[in-house]
Coordinates of C-alpha atoms in Angstrom, one line a residue:
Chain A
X1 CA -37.8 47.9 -19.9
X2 CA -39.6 51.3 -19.0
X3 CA -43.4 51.8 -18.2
X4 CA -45.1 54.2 -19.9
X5 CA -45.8 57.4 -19.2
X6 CA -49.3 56.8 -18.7
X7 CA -50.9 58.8 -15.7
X8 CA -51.3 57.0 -12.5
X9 CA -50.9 57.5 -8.9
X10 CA -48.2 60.0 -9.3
X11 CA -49.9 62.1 -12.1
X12 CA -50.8 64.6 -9.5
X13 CA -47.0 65.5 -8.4
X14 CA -45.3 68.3 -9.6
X15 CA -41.8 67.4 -8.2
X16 CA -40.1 64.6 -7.2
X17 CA -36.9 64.4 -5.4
X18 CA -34.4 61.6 -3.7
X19 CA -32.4 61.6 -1.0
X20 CA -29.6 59.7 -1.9
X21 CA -25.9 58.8 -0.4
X22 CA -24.1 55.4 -0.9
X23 CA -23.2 55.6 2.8
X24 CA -25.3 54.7 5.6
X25 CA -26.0 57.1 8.6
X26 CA -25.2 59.9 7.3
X27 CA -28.9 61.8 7.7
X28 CA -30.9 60.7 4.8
X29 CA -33.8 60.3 6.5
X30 CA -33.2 62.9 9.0
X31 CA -32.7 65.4 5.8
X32 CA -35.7 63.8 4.3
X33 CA -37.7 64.5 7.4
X34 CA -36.6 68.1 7.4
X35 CA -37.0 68.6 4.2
X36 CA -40.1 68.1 4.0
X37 CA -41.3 69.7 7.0
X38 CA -39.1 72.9 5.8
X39 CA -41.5 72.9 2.4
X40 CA -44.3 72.4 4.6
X41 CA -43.4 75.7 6.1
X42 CA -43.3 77.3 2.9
X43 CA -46.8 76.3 1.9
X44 CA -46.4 72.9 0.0
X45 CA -48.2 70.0 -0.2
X46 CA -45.4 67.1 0.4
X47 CA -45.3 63.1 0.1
X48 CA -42.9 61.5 1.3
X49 CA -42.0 58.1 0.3
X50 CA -39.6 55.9 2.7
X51 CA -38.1 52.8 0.4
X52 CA -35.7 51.5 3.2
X53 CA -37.4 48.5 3.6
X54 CA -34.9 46.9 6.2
X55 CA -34.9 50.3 8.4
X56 CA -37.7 52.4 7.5
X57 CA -37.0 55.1 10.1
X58 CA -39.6 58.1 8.4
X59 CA -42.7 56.8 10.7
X60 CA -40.6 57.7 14.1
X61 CA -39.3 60.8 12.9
X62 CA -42.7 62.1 12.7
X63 CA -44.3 60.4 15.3
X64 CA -47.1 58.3 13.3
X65 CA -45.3 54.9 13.8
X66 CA -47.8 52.3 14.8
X67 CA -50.5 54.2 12.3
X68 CA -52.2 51.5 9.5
X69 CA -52.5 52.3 5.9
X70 CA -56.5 51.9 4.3
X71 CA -57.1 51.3 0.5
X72 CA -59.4 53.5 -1.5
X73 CA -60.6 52.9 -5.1
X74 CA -57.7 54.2 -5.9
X75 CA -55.1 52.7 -4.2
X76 CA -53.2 52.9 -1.2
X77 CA -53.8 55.9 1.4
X78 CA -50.5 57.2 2.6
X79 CA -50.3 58.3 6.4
X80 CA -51.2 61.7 7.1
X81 CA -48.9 63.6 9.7
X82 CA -51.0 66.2 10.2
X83 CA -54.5 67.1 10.4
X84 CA -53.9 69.8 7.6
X85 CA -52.5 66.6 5.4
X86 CA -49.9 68.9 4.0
X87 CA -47.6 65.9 4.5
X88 CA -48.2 62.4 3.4
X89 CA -46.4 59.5 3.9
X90 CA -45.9 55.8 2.8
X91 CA -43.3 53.4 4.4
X92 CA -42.9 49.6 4.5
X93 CA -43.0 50.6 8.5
X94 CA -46.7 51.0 8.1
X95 CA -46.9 47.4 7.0
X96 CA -45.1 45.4 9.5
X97 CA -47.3 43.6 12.2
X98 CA -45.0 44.3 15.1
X99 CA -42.4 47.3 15.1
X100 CA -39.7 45.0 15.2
X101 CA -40.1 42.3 12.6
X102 CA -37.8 42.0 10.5
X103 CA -38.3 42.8 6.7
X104 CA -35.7 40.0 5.4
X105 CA -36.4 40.1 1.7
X106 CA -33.8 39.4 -1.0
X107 CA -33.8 41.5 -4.4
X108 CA -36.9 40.8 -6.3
X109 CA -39.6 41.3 -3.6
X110 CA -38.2 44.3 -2.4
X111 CA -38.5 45.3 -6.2
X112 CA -42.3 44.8 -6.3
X113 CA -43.1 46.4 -2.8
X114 CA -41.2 49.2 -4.5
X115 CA -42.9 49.4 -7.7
X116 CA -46.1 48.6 -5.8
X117 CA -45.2 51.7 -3.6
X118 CA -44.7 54.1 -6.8
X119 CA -48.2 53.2 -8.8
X120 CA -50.7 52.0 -6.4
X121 CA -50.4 54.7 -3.6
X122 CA -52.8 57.5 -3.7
X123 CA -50.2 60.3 -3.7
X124 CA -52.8 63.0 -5.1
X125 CA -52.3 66.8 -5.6
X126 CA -48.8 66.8 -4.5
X127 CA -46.0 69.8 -4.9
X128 CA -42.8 67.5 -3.6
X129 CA -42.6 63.8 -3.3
X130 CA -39.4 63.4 -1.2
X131 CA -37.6 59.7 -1.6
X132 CA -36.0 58.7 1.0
X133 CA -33.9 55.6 0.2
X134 CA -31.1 53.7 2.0
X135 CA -27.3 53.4 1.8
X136 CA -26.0 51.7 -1.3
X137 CA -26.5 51.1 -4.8
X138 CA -28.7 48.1 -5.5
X139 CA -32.2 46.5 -6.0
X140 CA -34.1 49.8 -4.0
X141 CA -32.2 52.5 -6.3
X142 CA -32.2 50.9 -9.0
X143 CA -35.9 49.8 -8.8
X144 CA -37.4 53.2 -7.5
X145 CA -35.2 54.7 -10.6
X146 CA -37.1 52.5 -12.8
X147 CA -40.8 53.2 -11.6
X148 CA -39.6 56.7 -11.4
X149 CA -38.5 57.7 -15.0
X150 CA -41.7 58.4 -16.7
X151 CA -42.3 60.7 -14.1
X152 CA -39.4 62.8 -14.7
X153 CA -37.7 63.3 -10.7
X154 CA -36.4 67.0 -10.5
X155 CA -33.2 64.8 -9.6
X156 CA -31.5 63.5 -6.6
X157 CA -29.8 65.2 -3.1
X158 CA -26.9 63.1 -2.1
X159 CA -26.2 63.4 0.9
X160 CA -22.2 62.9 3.0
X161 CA -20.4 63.6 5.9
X162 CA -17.0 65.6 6.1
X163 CA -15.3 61.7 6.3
X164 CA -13.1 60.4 3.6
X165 CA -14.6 57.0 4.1
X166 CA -17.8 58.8 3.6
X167 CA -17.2 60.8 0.7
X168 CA -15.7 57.8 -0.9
X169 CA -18.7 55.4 -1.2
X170 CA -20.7 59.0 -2.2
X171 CA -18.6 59.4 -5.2
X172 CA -20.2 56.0 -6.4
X173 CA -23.2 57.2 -5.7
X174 CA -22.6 60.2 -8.0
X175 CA -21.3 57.6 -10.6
X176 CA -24.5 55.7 -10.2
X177 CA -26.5 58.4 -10.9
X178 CA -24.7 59.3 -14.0
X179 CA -25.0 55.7 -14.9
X180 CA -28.7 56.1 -14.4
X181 CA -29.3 59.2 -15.8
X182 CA -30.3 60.6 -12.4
X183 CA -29.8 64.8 -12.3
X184 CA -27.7 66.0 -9.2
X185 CA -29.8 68.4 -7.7
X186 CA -26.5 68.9 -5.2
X187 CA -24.8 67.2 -2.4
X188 CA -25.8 68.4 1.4
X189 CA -22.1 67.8 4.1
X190 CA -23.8 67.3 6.8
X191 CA -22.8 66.7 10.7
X192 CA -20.1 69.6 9.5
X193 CA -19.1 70.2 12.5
X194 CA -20.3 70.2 16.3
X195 CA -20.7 72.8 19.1
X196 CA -20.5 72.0 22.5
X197 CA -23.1 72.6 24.7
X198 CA -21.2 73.4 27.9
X199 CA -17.9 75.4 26.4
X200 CA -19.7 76.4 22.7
X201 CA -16.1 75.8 21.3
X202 CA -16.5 74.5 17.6
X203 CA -15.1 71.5 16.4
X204 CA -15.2 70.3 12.7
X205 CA -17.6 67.0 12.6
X206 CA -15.9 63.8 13.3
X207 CA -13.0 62.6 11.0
X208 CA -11.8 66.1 10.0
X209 CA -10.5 65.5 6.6
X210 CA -10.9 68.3 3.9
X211 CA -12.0 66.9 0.8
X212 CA -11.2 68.5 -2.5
X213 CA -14.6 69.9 -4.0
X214 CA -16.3 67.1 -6.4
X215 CA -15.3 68.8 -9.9
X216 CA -18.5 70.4 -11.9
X217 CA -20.8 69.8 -9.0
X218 CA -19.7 71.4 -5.9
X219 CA -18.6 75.4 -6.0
X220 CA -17.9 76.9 -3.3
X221 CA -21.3 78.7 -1.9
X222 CA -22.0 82.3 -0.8
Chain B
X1 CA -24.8 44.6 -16.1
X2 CA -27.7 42.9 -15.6
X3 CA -27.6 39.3 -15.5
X4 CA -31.7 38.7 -14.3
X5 CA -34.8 40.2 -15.4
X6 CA -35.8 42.9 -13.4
X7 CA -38.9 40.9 -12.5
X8 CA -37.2 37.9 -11.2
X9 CA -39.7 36.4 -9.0
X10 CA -36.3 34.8 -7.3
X11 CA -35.1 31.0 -8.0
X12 CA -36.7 29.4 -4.8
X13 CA -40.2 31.1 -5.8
X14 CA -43.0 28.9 -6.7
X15 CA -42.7 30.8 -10.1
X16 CA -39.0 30.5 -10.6
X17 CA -38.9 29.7 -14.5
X18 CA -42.6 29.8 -15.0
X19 CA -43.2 33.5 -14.9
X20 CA -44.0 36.2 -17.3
X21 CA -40.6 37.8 -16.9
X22 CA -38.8 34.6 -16.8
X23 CA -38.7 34.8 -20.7
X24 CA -35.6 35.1 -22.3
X25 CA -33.5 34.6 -19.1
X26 CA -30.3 32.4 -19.1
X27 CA -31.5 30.9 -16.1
X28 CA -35.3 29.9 -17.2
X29 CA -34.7 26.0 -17.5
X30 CA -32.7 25.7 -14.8
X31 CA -35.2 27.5 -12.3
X32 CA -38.6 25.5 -14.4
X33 CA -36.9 21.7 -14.0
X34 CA -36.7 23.0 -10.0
X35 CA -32.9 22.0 -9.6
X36 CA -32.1 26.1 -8.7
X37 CA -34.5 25.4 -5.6
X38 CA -32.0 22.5 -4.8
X39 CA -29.5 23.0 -2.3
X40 CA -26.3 24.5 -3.4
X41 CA -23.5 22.8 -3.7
X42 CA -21.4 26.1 -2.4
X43 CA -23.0 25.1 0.8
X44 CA -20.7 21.6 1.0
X45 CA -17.7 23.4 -0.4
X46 CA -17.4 26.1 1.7
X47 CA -18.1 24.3 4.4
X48 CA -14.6 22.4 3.6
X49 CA -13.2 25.7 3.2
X50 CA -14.2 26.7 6.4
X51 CA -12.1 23.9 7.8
X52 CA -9.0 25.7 8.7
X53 CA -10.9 28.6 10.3
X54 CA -11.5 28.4 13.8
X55 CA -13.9 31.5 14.5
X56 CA -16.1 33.3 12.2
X57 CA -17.6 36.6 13.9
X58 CA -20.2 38.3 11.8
X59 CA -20.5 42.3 12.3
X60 CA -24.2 43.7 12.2
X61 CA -26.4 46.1 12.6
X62 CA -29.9 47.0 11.1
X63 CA -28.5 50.5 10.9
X64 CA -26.2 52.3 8.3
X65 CA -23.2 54.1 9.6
X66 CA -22.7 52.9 13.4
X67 CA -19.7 51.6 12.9
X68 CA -19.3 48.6 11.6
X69 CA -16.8 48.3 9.3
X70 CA -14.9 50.9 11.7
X71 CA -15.4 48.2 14.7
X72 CA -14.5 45.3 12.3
X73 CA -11.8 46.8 11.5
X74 CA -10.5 47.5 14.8
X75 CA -11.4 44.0 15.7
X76 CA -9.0 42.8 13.2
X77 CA -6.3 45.0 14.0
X78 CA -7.0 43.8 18.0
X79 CA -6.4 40.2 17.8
X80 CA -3.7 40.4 15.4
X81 CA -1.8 42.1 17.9
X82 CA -0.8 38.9 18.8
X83 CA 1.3 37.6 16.1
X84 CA 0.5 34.4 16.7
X85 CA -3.2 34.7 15.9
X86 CA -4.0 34.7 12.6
X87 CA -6.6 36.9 11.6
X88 CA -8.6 37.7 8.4
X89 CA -11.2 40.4 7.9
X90 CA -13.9 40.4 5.0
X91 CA -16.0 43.1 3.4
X92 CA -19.3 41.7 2.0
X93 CA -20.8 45.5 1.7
X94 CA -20.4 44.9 -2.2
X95 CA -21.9 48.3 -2.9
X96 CA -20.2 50.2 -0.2
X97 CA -16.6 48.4 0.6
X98 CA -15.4 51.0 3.3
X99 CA -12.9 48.1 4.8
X100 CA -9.8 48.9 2.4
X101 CA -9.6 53.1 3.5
X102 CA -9.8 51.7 6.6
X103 CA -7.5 49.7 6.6
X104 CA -5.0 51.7 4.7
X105 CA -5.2 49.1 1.6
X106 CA -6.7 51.6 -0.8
X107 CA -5.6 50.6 -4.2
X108 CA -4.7 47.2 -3.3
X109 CA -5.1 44.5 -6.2
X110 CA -5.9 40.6 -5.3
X111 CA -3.9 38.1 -7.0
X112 CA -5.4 34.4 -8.8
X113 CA -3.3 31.9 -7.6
X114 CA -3.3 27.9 -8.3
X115 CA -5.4 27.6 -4.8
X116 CA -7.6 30.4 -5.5
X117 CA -7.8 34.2 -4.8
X118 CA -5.0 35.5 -2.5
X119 CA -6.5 38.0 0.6
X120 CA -4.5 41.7 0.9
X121 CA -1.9 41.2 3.2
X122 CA -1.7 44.1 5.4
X123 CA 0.4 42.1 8.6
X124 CA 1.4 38.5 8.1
X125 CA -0.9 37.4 10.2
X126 CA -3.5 39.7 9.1
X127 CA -5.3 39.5 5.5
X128 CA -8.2 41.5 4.1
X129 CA -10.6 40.8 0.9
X130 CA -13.2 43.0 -0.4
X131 CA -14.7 43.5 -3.7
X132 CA -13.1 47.5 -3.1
X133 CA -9.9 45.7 -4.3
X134 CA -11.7 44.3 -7.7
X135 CA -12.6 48.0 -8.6
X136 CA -10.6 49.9 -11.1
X137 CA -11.1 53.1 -9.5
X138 CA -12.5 54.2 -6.4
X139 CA -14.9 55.8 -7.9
X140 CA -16.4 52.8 -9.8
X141 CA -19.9 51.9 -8.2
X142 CA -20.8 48.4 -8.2
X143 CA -24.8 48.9 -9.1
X144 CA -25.7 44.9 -9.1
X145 CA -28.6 43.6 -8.0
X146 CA -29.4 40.6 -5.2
X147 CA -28.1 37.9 -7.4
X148 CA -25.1 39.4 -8.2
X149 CA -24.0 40.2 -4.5
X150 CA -25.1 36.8 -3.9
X151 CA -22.8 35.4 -6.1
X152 CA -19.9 37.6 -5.1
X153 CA -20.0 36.9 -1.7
X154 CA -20.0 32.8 -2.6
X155 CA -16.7 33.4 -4.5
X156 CA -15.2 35.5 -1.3
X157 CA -16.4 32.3 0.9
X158 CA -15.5 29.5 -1.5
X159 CA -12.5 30.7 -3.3
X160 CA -10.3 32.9 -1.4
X161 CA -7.1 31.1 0.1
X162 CA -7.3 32.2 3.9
X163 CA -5.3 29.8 5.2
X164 CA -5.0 28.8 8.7
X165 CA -7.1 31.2 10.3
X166 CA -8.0 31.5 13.5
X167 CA -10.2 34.6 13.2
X168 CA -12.1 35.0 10.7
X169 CA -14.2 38.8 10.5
X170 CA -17.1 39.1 8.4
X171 CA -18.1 43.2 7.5
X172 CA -21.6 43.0 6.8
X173 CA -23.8 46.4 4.8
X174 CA -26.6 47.7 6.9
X175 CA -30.0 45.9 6.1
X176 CA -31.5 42.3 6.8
X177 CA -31.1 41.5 3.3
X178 CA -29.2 40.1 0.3
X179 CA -25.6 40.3 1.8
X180 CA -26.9 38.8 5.2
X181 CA -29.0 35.4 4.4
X182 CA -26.1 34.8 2.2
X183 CA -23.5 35.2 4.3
X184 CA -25.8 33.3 6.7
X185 CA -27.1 30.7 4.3
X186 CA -23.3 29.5 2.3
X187 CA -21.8 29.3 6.5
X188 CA -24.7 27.2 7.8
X189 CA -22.7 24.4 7.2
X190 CA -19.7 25.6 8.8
X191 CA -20.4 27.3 12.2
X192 CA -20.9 30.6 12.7
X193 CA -19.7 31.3 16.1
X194 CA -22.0 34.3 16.3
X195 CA -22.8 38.3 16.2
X196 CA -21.5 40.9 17.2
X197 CA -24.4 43.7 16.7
X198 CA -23.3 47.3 16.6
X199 CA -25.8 50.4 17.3
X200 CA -25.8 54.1 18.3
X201 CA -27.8 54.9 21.7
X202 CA -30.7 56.6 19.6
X203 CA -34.0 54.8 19.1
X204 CA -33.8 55.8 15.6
X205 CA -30.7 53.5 15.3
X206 CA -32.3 50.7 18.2
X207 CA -35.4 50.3 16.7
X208 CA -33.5 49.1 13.4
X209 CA -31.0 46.6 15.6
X210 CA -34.1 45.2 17.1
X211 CA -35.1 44.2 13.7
X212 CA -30.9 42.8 13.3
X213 CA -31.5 40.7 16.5
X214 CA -35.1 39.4 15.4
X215 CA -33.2 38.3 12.0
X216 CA -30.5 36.4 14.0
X217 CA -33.5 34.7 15.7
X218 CA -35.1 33.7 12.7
X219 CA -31.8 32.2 11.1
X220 CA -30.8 30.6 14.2
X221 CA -27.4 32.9 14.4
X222 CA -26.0 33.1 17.9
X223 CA -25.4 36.5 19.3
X224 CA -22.1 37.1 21.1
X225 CA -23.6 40.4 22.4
X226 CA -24.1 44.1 21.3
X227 CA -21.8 47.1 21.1
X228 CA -23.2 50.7 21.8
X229 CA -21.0 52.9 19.6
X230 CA -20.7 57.0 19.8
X231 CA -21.4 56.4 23.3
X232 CA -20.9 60.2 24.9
X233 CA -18.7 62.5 23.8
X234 CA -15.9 64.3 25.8
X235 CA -15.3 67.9 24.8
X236 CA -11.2 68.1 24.1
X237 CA -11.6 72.1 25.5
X238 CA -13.6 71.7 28.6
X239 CA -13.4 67.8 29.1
X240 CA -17.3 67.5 30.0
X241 CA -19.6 65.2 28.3
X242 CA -22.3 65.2 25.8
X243 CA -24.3 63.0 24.5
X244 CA -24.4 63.4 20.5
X245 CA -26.9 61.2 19.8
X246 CA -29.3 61.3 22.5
X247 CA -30.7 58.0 24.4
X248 CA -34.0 58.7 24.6
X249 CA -35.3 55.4 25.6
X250 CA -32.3 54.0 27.3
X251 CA -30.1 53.2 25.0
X252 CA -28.6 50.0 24.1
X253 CA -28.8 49.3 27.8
X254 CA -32.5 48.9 28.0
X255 CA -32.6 47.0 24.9
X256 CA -29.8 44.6 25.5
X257 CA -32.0 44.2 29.2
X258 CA -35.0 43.9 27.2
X259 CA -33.9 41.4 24.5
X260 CA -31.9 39.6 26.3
X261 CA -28.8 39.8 24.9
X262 CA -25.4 40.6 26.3
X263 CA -23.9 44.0 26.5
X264 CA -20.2 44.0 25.1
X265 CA -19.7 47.5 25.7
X266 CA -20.1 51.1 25.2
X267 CA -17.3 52.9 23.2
X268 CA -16.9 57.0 23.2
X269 CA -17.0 59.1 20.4
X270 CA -13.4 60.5 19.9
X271 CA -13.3 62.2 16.7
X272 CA -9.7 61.0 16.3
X273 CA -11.2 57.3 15.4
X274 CA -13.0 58.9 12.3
X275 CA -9.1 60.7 11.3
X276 CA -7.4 57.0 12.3
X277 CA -10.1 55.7 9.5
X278 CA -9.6 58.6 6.8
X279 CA -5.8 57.6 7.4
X280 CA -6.4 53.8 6.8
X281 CA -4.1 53.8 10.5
X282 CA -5.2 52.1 13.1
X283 CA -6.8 54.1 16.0
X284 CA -5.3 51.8 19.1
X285 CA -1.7 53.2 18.3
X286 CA -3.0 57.0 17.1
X287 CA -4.4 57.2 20.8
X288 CA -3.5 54.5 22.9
X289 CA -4.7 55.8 25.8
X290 CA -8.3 57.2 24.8
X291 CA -11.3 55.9 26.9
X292 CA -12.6 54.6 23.3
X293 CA -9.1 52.1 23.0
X294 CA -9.7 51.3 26.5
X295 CA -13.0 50.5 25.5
X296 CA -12.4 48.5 21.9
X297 CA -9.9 46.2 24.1
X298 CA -12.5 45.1 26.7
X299 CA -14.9 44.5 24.3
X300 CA -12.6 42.4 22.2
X301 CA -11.6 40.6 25.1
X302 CA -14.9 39.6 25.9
X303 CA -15.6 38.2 22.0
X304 CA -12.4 36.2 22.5
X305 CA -13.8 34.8 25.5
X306 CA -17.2 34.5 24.5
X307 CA -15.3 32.6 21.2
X308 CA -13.4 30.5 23.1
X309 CA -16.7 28.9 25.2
X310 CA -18.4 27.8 22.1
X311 CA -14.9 26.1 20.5
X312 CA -16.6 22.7 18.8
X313 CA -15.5 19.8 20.1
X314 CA -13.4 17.7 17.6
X315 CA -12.7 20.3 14.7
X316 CA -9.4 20.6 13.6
X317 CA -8.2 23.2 15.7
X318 CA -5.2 25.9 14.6
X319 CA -3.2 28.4 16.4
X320 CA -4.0 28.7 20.3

């Protein structure tokens, strides 16, 4: 059951991207973070939007956790990071009473925070929303896939480490967004390796394991 | 796929049956008369089931990729080192079943027999289940929502044929969700004996753990104590440490202090623990003599003890 394409809350973003990756820890949110903060740089508005309900970790990273949402006629007012409001963002970490309650919802309500989070935040003029989701394939992905359609995402980062055991619950994630329709945008290796800081001697990341390049998606780059 | 509307306002809800979405769903006169509210009778079975386990352990942390299923793992592999102790390990990360690489099960098929579904054996004294063995192909993803899981994780607990157990190892996802009232809600019958919580020293990963220990507060689960993982790392080339993921507020030693809760242990990062897992080999005989073993074994000493002081009085006891 799809909504229509009628304009709402989102009409004002041009692109809309998720950070994806069936594994936890890998850097979603870290990548998120960044990547937002790199299209800063390059003069874009960005939103992002944290739908990790159990561990929304977006507010830390940039240092507004503790900050309260306000309504407007509109909606929702994301958080502002900065005082240029180049970056926006909206996370169930905003809505907590104490930084450490616990958000212990089963399927359905996180479905309607999520829904809630998609049409009744006032996203505005935006060039990037950024979605930054957590490890699996369930009621979040599935829901924020939903309230997303009509919009038309640009299409989804997947995220992995080097790890086999990594790379194994991203190839479901791949399947899932095949399943879903969801375009690749591509998939980001990261913690590829480490330096250290007293001998600078390289070392692959943590587990080592080449892993034969996912077919179609991942050519070899410059 | 989809057994529930997307809408499902959730079977205990004040509006299970009666709302909009409710419409059409298999389930709509069982949630309006009220008996899905009722307690289930799962509850009572399982609870049988859970008879001829001595110890249930559940692994947890708010945060994705600590190590969890790595730690559960090596739990497992730990106590079965006695062949006398029976051991079984299950994977309730429906969407994400790590447990059967790790353990070198990849591929694995569960059999139906007359007294239910038969665990992986990997030693005779230690079996596995997860829903990674139910998969066709390893690249399958299982995209179900709540109720689905819910019910998944109900079969694991009510119809697997464990045994005599004396261990049994519960792999949770990360989260305070689905997966974890569940698991917590079809063993409340049956005694948990606790949790063991696993972070990284980062706040980043902390401040989601506090939320993991707040949940076992709220469900009345007992917590055997906390495990820092990726504790320091120790440069193979020039020996000296670093610390990957930085403790910027004290790590899981200020919070355990904080909170209240015991400290198990820290554990090193040796990148030969991530190979040991990509191997489905156990890291204790890969590197017997890494500070990280040395590590794993105390703090799997200390569950066993910890275990052993909250034995019920009574129970039918097995093994040791």
């Amino acid at each position: 059951m799809e909504a229509a394409a009628e304009p709402g809350n989102l009409a004002g973003v041009r692109h809309i991207i998720l950070v994806l990756s069936g594994k936890g820890g890998v850097g979603k949110s870290t990548i998120s973070t960044e990547l937002a903060l790199a299209l800063r740089h390059a003069g874009k508005k960005v939103g992002i939007l944290d739908v990790d309900l159990c561990g929304p970790s977006i507010p830390r990273m940039l240092r507004v956790q503790g900050k309260a949402v306000h309504q407007c006629d509109s909606g929702w007012v994301p958080v502002f990071v900065d005082q240029e409001q180049s970056i926006s963002l909206m996370s169930v970490g905003f809505l907590l009473e104490k930084p450490d309650e616990a958000v212990v919802w089963r399927g359905p309500k996180k479905n309607a925070l999520i829904k809630q989070f998609v049409s009744d935040v006032a996203w505005g003029q935006l060039d990037y929303l950024v979605v930054d989701t957590p490890p699996g394939t369930s009621d979040e992905h599935m829901a924020v896939v939903d309230a997303l359609r009509p919009y038309s995402p640009l299409g989804a980062l997947v995220v992995t480490t080097p790890q086999a055991v990594s790379v194994g619950d991203v190839r479901r994630e791949l399947t899932f967004c095949k399943k879903v329709g969801l375009r690749v945008i591509g998939v980001v290796e990261n913690m590829s390796g480490f330096v250290c800081p007293h001998c600078e001697g390289r070392r692959r990341g943590a587990g080592q394991t080449r892993w034969s390049p996912l077919p179609g998606l991942c050519a070899p780059g410059p | 796929m989809e057994e529930v509307p997307h809408d499902c306002p959730g079977v205990s809800s004040a509006q299970a049956g009666r709302g909009a979405s409710c419409q059409g769903c298999p389930n709509q006169g069982l949630c309006a008369s009220g008996a899905a509210a009722a307690p289930d009778p799962a509850i009572e079975e399982i609870k049988e089931k859970m008879k001829t386990v001595k110890h249930k352990i559940l692994v947890l942390s708010g945060k994705g990729g600590v190590g969890k299923s790595t730690f559960s793992a090596h739990l497992a592999h730990g106590l079965a080192e006695d062949e006398n102790t029976q051991v079984a390990l299950l994977d309730i990360d429906i969407c994400g079943p790590s447990i059967p690489k790790i353990m070198g099960l990849e591929g694995e098929q569960v059999h139906q027999s007359g007294s239910g579904w038969s665990p992986v054996f990997l030693e005779d004294n230690l079996g596995v289940m997860s829903v990674g063995f139910l998969l066709s192909s390893p690249d399958d993803a299982v995209i179900w929502r709540g109720p689905k899981k819910n019910g998944m994780i109900k079969q694991f607990l009510r119809d697997v044929d464990w045994g005599e157990v004396d261990y049994l190892i519960v792999d949770t996802p990360p989260g305070t969700s689905d997966e974890h009232l569940s698991a917590v809600q079809y063993l409340a019958a049956a005694h948990i004996d606790g949790a063991v919580i696993i972070t990284t020293p980062q706040e980043v990963s902390l401040q989601d753990v506090r939320k993991e220990i707040n949940f076992c507060h709220k469900v009345k689960l007992p917590i055997i104590g906390v495990v820092e993982n990726m504790s320091g790392f120790t440069c193979p080339k020039c020996q000296k440490e670093s610390q990957i993921f930085l403790p910027t507020t004290g790590g899981a030693e200020v919070m355990c202090r904080d909170l209240k809760v015991p400290l198990l242990g820290k554990v090193p990062l040796d990148p030969r623990i991530g190979k040991s897992c990509d191997k489905g080999e156990s890291f204790f005989a890969e590197a017997p003599d890494s500070p990280a073993t040395l590590a794993y074994r105390s703090i799997i000493q200390r569950i066993q003890e910890s275990c052993s002081l909250r034995q019920p009085k009574g129970e039918n006891l097995v093994g040791s």
